[in-house]
Short mmCIF file of C-alpha atoms in Angstrom, two decimals:
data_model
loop_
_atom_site.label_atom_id
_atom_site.label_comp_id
_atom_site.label_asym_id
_atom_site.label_seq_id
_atom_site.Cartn_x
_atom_site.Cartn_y
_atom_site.Cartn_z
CA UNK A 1 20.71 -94.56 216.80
CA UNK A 2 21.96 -91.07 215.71
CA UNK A 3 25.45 -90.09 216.24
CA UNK A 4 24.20 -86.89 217.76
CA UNK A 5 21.91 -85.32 220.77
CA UNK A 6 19.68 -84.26 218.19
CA UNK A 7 16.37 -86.64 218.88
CA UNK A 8 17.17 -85.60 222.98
CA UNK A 9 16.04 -81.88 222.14
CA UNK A 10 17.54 -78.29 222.80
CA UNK A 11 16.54 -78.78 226.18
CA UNK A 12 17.96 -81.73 226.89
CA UNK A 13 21.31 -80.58 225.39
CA UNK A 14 21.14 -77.85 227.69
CA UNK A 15 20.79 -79.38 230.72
CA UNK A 16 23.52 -81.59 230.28
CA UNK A 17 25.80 -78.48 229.83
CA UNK A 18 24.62 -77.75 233.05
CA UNK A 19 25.19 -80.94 234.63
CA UNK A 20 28.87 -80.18 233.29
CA UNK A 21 29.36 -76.76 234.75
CA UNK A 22 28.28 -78.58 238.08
CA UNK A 23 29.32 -82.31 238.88
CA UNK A 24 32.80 -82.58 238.68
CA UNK A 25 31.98 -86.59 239.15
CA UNK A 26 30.18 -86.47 236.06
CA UNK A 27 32.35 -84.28 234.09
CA UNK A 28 35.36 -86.59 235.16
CA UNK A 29 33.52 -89.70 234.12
CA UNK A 30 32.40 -88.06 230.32
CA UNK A 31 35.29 -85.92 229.50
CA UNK A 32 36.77 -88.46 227.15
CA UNK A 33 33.88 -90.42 225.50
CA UNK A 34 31.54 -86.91 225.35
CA UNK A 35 32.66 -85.03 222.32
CA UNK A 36 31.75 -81.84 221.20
CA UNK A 37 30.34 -83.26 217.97
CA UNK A 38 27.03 -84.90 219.49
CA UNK A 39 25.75 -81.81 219.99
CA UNK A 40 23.46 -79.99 217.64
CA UNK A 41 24.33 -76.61 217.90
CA UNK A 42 28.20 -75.07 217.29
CA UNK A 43 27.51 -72.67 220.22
CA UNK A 44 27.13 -75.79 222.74
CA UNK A 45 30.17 -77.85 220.80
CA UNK A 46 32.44 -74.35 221.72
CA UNK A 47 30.91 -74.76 224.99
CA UNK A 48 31.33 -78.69 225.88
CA UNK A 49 35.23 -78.49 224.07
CA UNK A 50 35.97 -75.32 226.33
CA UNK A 51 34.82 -77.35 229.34
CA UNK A 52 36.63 -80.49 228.67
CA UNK A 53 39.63 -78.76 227.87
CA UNK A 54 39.70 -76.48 230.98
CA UNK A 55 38.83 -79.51 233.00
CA UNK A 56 41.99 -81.58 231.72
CA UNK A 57 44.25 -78.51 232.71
CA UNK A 58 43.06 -77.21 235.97
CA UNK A 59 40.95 -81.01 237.06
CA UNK A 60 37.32 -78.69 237.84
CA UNK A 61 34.80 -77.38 235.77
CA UNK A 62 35.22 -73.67 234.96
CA UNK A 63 33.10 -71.01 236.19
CA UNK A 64 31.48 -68.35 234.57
CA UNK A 65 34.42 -65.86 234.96
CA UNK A 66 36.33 -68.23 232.92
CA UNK A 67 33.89 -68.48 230.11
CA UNK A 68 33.59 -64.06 230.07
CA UNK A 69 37.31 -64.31 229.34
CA UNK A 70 37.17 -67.25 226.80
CA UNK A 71 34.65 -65.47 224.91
CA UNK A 72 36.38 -62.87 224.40
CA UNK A 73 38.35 -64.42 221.94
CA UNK A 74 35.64 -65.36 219.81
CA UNK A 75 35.77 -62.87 216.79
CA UNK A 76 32.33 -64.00 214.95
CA UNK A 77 30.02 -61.74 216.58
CA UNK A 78 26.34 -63.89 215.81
CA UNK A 79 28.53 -67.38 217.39
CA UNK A 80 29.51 -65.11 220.09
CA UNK A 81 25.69 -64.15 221.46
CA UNK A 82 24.68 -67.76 220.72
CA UNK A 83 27.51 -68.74 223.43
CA UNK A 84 26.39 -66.36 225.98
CA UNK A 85 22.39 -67.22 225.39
CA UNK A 86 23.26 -71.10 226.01
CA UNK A 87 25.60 -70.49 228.78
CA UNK A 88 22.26 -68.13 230.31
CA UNK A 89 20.08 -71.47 229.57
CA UNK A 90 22.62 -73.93 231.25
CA UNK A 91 22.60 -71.33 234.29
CA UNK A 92 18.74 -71.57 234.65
CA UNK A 93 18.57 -75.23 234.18
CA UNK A 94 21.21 -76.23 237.21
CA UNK A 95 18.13 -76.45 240.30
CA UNK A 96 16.06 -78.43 237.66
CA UNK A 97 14.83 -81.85 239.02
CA UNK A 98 15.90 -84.34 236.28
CA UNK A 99 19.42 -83.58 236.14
CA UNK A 100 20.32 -87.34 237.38
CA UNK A 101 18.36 -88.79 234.77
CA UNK A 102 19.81 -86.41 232.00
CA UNK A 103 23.18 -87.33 233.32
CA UNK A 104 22.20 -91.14 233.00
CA UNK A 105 20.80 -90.78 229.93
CA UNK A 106 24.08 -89.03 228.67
CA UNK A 107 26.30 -91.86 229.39
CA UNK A 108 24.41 -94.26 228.18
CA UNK A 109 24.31 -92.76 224.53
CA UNK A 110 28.16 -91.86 225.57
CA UNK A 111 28.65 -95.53 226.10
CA UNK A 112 26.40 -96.79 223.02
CA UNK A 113 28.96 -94.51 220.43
CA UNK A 114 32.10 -95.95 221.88
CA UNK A 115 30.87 -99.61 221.32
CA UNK A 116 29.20 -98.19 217.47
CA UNK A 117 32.18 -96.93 216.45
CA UNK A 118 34.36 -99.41 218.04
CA UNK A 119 32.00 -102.48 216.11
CA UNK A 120 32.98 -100.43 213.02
CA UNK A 121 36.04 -99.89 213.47
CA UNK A 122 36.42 -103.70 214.12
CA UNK A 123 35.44 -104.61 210.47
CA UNK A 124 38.37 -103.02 208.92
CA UNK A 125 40.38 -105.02 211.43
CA UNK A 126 38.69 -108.40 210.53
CA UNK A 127 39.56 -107.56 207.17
CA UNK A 128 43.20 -107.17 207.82
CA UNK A 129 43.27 -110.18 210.23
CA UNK A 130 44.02 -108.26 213.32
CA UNK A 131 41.87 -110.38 216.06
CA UNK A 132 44.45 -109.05 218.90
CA UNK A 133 43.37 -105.73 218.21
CA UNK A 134 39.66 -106.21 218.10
CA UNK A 135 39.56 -107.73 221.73
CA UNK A 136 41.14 -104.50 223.25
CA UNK A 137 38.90 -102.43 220.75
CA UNK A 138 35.59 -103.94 222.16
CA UNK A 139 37.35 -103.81 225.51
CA UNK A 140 38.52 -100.18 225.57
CA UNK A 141 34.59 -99.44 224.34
CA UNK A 142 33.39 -101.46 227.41
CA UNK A 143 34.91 -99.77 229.76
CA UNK A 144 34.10 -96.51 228.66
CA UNK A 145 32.62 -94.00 230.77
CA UNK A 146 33.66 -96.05 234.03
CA UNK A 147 34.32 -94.19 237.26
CA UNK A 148 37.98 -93.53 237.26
CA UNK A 149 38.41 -92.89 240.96
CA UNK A 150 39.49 -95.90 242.57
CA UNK A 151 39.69 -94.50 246.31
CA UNK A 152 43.27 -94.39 248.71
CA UNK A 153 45.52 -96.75 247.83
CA UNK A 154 47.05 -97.34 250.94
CA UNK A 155 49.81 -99.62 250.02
CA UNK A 156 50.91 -96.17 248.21
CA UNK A 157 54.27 -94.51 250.16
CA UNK A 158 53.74 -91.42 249.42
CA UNK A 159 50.23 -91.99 251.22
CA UNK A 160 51.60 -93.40 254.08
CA UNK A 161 52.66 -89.63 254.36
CA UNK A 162 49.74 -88.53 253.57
CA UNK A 163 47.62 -90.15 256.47
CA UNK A 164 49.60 -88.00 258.87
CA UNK A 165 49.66 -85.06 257.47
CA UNK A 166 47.50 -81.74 258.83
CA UNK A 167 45.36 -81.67 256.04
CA UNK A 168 43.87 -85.09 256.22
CA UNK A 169 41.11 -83.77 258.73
CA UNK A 170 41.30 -80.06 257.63
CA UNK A 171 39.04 -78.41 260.69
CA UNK A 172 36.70 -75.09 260.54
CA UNK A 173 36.45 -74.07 264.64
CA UNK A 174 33.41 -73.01 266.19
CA UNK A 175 33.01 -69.96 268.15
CA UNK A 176 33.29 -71.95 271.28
CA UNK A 177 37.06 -72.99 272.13
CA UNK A 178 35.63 -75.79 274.74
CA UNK A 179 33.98 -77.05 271.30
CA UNK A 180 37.10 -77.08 269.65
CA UNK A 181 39.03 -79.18 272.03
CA UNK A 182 36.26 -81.68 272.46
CA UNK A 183 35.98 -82.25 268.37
CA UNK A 184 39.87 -81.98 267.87
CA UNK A 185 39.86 -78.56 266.32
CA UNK A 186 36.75 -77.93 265.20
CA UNK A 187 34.74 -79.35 262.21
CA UNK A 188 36.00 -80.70 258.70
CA UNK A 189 34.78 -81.64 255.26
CA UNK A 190 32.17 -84.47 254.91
CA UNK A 191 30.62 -83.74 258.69
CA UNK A 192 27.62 -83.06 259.95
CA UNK A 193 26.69 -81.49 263.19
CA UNK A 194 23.26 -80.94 264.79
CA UNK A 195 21.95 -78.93 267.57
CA UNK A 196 19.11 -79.92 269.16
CA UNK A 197 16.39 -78.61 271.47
CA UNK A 198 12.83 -77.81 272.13
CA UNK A 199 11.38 -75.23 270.05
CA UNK A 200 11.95 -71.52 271.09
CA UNK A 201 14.98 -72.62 273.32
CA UNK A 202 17.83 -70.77 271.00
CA UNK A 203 18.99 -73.85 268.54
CA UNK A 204 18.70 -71.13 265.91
CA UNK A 205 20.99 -68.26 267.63
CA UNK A 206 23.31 -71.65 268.16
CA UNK A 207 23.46 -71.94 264.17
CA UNK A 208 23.94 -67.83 263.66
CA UNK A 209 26.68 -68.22 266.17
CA UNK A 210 28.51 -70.41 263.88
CA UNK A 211 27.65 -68.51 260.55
CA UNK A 212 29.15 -65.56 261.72
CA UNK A 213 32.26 -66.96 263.49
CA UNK A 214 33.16 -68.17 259.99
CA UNK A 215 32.44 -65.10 258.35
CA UNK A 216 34.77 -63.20 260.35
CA UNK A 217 37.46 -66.01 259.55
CA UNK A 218 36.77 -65.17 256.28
CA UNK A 219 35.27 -68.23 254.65
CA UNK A 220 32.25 -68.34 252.41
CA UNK A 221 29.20 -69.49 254.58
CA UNK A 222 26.02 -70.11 253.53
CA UNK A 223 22.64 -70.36 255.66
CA UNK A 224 19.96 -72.19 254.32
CA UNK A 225 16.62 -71.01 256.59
CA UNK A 226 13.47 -72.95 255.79
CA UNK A 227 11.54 -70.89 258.86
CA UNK A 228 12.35 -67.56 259.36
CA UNK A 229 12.95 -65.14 256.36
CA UNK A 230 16.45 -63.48 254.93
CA UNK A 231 16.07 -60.11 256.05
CA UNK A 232 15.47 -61.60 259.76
CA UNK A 233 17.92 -64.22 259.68
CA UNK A 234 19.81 -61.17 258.47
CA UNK A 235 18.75 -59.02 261.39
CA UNK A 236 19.99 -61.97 263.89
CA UNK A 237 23.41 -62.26 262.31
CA UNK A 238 23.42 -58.26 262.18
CA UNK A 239 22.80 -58.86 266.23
CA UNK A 240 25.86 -61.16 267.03
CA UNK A 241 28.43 -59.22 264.89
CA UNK A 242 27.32 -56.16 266.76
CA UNK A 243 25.89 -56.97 270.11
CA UNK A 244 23.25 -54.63 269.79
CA UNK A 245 19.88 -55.96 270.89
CA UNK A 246 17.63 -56.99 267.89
CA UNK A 247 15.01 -54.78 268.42
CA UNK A 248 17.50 -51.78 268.46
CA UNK A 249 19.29 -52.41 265.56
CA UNK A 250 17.37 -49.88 263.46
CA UNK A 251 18.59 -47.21 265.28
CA UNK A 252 22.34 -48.61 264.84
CA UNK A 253 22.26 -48.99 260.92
CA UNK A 254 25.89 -46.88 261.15
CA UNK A 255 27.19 -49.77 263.46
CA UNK A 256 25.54 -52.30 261.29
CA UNK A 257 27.17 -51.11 258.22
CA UNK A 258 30.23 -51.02 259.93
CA UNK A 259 30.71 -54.25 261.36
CA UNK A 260 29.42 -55.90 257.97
CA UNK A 261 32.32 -54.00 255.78
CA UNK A 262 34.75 -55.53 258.60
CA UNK A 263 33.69 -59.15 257.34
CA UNK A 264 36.76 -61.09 255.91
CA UNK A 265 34.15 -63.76 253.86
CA UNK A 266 30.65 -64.01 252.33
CA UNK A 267 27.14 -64.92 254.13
CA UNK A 268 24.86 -65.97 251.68
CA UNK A 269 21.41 -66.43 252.97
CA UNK A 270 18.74 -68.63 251.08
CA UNK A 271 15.04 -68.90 252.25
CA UNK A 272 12.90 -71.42 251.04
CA UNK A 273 9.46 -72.15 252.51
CA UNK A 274 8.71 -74.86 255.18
CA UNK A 275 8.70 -78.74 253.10
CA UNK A 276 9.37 -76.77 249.60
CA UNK A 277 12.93 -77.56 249.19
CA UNK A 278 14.71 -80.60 249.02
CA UNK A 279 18.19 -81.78 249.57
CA UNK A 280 18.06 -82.15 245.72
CA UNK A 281 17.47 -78.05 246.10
CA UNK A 282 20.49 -77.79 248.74
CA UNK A 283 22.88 -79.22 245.93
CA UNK A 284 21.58 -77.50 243.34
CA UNK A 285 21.67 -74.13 245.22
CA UNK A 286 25.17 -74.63 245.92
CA UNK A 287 26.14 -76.07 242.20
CA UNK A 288 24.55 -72.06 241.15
CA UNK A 289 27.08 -70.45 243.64
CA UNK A 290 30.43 -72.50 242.54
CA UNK A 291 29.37 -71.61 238.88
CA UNK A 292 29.56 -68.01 240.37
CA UNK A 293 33.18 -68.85 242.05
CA UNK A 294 31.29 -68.50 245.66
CA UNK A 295 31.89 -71.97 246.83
CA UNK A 296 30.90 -72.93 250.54
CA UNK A 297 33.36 -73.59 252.90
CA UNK A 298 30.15 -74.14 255.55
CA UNK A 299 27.08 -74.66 255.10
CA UNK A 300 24.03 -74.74 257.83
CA UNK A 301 20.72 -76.10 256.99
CA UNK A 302 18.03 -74.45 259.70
CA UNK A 303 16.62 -77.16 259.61
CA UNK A 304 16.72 -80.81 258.27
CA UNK A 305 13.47 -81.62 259.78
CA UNK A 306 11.89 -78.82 257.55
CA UNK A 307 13.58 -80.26 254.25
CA UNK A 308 10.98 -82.26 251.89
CA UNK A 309 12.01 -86.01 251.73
CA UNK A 310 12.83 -86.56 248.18
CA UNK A 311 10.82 -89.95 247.90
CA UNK A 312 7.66 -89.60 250.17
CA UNK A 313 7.30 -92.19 252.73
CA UNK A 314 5.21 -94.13 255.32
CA UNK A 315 7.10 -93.11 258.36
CA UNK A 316 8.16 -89.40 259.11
CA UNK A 317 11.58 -91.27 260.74
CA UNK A 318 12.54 -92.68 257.56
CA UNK A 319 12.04 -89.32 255.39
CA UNK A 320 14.12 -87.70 258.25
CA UNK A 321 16.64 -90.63 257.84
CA UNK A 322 17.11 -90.14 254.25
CA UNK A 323 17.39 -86.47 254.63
CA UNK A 324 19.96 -86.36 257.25
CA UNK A 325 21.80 -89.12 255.48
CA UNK A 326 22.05 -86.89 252.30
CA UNK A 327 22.62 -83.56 253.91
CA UNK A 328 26.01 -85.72 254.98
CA UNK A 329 26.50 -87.03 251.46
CA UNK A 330 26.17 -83.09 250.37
CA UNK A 331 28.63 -82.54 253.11
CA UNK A 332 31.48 -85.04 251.83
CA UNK A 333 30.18 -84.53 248.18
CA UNK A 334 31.62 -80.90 248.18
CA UNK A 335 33.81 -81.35 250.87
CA UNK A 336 33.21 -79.00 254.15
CA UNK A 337 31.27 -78.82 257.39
CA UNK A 338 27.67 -79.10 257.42
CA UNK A 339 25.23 -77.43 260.86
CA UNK A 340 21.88 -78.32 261.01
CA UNK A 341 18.90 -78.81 264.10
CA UNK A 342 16.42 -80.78 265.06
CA UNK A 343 13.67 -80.88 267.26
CA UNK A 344 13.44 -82.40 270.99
CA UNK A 345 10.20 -83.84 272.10
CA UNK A 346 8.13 -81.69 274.45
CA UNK A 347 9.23 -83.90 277.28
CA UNK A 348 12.73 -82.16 277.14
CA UNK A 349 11.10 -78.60 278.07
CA UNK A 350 12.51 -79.24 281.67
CA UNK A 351 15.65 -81.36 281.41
CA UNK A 352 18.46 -80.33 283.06
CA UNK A 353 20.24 -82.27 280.67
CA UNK A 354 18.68 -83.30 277.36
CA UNK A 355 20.22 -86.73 275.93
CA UNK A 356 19.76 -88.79 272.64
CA UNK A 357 16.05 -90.00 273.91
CA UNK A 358 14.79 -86.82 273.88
CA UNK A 359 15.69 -86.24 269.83
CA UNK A 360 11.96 -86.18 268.16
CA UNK A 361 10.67 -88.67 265.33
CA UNK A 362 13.78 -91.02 264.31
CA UNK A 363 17.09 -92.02 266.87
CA UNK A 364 18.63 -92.62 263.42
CA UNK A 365 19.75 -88.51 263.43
CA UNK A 366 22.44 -89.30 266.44
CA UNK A 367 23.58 -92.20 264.01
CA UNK A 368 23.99 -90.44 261.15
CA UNK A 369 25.23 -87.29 262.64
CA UNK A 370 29.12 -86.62 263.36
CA UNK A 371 28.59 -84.66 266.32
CA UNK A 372 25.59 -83.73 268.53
CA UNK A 373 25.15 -81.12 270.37
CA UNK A 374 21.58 -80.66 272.61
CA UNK A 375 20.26 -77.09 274.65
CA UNK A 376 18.65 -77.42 277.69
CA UNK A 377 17.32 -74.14 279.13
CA UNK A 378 14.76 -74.27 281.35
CA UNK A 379 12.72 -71.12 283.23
CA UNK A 380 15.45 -70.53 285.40
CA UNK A 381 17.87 -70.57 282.83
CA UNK A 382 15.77 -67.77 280.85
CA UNK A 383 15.68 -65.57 283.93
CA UNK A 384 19.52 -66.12 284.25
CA UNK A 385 20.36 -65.91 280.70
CA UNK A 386 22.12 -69.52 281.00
CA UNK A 387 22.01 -72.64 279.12
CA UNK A 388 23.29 -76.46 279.25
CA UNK A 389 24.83 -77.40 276.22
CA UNK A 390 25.23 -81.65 276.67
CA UNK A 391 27.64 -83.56 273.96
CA UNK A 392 25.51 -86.74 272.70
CA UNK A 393 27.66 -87.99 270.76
CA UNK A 394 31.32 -87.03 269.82
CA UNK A 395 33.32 -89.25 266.66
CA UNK A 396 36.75 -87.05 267.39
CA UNK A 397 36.86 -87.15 271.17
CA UNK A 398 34.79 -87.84 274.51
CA UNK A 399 30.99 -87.28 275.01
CA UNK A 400 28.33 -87.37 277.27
CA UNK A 401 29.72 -83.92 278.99
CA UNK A 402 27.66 -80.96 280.07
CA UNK A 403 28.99 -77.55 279.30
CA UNK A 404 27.55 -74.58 281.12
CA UNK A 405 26.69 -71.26 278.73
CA UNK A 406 26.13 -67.78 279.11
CA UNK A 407 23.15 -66.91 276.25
CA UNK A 408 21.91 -63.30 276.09
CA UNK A 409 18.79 -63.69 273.78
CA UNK A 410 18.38 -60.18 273.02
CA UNK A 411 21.21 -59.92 270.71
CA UNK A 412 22.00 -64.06 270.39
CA UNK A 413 25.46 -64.26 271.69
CA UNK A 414 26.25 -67.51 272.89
CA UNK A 415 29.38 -68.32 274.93
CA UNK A 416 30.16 -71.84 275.92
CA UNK A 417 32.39 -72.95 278.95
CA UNK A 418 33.89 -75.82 279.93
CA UNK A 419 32.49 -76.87 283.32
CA UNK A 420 35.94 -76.34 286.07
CA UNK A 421 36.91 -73.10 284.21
CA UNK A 422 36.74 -69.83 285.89
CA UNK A 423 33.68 -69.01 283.61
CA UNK A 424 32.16 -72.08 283.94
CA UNK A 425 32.39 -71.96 287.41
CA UNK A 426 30.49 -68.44 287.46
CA UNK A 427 28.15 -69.75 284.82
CA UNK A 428 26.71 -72.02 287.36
CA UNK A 429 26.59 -69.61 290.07
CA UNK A 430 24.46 -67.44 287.68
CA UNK A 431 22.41 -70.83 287.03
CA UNK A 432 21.43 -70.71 290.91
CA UNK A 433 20.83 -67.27 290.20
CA UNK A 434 18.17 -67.69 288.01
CA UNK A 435 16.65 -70.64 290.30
CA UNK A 436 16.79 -68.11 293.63
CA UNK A 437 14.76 -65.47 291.58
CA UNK A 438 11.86 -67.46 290.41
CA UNK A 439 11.51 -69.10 293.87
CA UNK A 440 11.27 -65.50 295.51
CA UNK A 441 8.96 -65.04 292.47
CA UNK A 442 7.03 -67.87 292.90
CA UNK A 443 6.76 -66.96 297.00
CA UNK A 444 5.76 -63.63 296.18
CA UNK A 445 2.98 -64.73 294.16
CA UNK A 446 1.68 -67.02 296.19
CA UNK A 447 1.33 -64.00 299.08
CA UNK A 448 -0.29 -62.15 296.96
CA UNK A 449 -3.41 -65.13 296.46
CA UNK A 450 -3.40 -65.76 299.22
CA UNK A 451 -3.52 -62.24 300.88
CA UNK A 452 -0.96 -63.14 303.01
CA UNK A 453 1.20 -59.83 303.97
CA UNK A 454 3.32 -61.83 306.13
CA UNK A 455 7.16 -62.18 305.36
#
């Protein structure tokens, strides 16, 4: 076997740059058995020994700001644009498909080089009679390339400490403080939280209403929309900042402008096509913007049951298992909240209160999830402009509660009440409302067939 890349190709070289640039897992694990030296070209060497020497300072890959400063440095002008054309490769190569099998590939011939050089090293220790120091040669080559996190050691006093302190469940809050309370502050790296509800019923405006909460906290949100395009997921974020009705925001553009300058944090808004992307082309999406220091702090997926399963299957229930149990691992993998929705059977049109039953295709959603969160709104609740948002399923605090909501679906602003609150009080009277107006509706109607005049 050659002791470099070269029979893998440019290609493959490249791509394993840009599995550098993005995994910190992987970069952890290779750092000290990948050297610079397997690679062919001395533009990728300056590349690979700038990334595992920024890694061992600062303990994550660098970005691309980092390398536009390190580059500067370089004085040979021809090495120079070679560095920048290979870092413009990597950069393409980061939503390609193969990357776990490049990264496999990688530490075996990582692994392979220890053990060759540590066999050959071994003769010149036979020759000197050194046994001792050819077991722990072998041995050190062995282990090579081993995953070197071992997890919490909880016998540990300093992380006896740690277990209480604030930032073991650090907590992004929702718009809604009733929310808030019930999930213990809101919600934290490595969870995932679905809305669900018919179609058409506002699960959408739900996921907007998030987005742009966090905005104006100033975090970096981004919102993945597999059904409606970015300019009018744009439009309906444009809508909840202002509280201008959507179909009058054109003739608001000033106001527009003025309450997106206001924004504390980035909305980035990706559209890909209904069953086009995978959760392979969530992670890669999100590897491009860390590379371009924009990491998420939230992410919402509208939604999962749109994603393409990445292994196609029998059942739609166990494609939508695997994809809600990776849109989780994405969630822990880069640490922060995850939103997504999912669809409730037709049956739930006219629920007062939809529960887990009602969640279409595969139960295994409410399993996976961290916190769900179903919309009931039925006729009357349209002519009201009202809504029952029902807990299914809480891991930080109670469920099975129903929380009254005011929803104005012109401009998407959502406000949810907890039930014996002054608001949630009126809420309901504005419920009956809504019921008192289509009966008269329904009465007057029914006159008017039947030609009766009559009161």
């Amino acid at each position: 076997m050659s002791d470099k890349l070269t029979n893998f190709g440019y290609g493959f070289q490249i791509k394993i740059v840009s599995s550098l640039l993005t995994d910190k897992a992987f970069l952890q694990q290779v750092t000290d058995i990948l050297l610079p030296d397997f690679f062919e070209s001395e533009a990728n060497q300056w590349i690979v020994e700038t990334i595992n020497t920024y890694f061992r300072e600062y303990k994550v890959p660098p970005t691309l700001d980092v390398f536009k400063i390190k580059v500067q440095d370089i004085d040979r002008d021809v090495l120079k644009a070679s560095i920048i054309e290979c870092l413009k490769d990597a950069f393409k190569y980061i939503e390609a498909e193969d990357l776990e099998f490049v990264k496999t590939e990688t530490v075996d011939f990582c692994k392979n080089q220890c053990i060759k050089r540590a066999i050959l090293d071994s003769v010149d220790l036979l020759n000197k009679g050194r046994y001792e120091e050819i077991k722990a040669t072998i041995d050190t080559a062995m282990k090579a390339g081993a995953d070197k996190e071992v997890g919490h050691e909880y016998n540990t006093a300093a992380n006896v400490e740690a277990r209480y302190s604030e930032n073991v469940r650090s907590t992004i809050p929702t718009p809604w403080p009733v929310i808030n309370d019930l999930a213990d502050g809101g919600f934290g790296k490595g969870e995932l939280v679905v809305f669900v509800a018919p179609a058409g019923i506002g699960k959408s405006w739900g996921l907007i209403n998030v987005g742009a909460h966090a905005v104006k906290q100033g975090l970096n949100v981004v919102h993945y929309t597999l059904e409606l395009n970015e300019g009018y997921v744009g439009q309906r974020y444009d809508a909840v900042l202002t509280g201008i009705a959507n179909q009058n925001l054109k003739y608001h553009l000033d106001e527009v402008a003025s309450a997106v300058s206001k924004l504390k944090g980035n909305l980035t808004i990706k559209y890909y096509p209904t069953k086009t992307a995978s959760c392979s082309t969530i992670r890669a999406h999100i590897e491009k913007l860390i590379m371009l220091g924009k990491k998420p702090d939230l992410v919402i997926v509208d939604y999962a049951d749109l994603l393409r399963g990445a292994v196609a299957r029998k059942e739609m229930r166990h494609e939508l298992e695997t994809i809600y149990e990776d849109l989780r691992g994405i969630a822990g993998e880069y640490e922060m909240p995850m939103y997504t929705a999912s669809q409730a059977n037709r049956s739930a049109l006219e629920q007062d209160v939809i529960e887990a039953d009602k969640i279409s295709e595969s139960y295994s959603k409410v399993m996976i999830a961290d916190f769900v969160l179903s919309l009931s709104r039925k006729v009357t609740d349209k002519i009201a402009g009202t809504g029952r948002w029902h807990i299914i399923k809480n891991r930080f605090g109670p469920d099975g509660l129903t929380l009254p909501a005011k929803m104005n679906m012109s401009n998407g602003q959502i406000h949810i009440y907890e039930e014996t609150s002054v608001q949630g009080k009126d809420t309901n009277k504005q419920m009956q409302t809504g019921e008192d107006l289509l009966r008269k509706s329904l009465l007057q109607k029914y006159k008017e067939v039947s030609g009766d005049s009559l009161g």
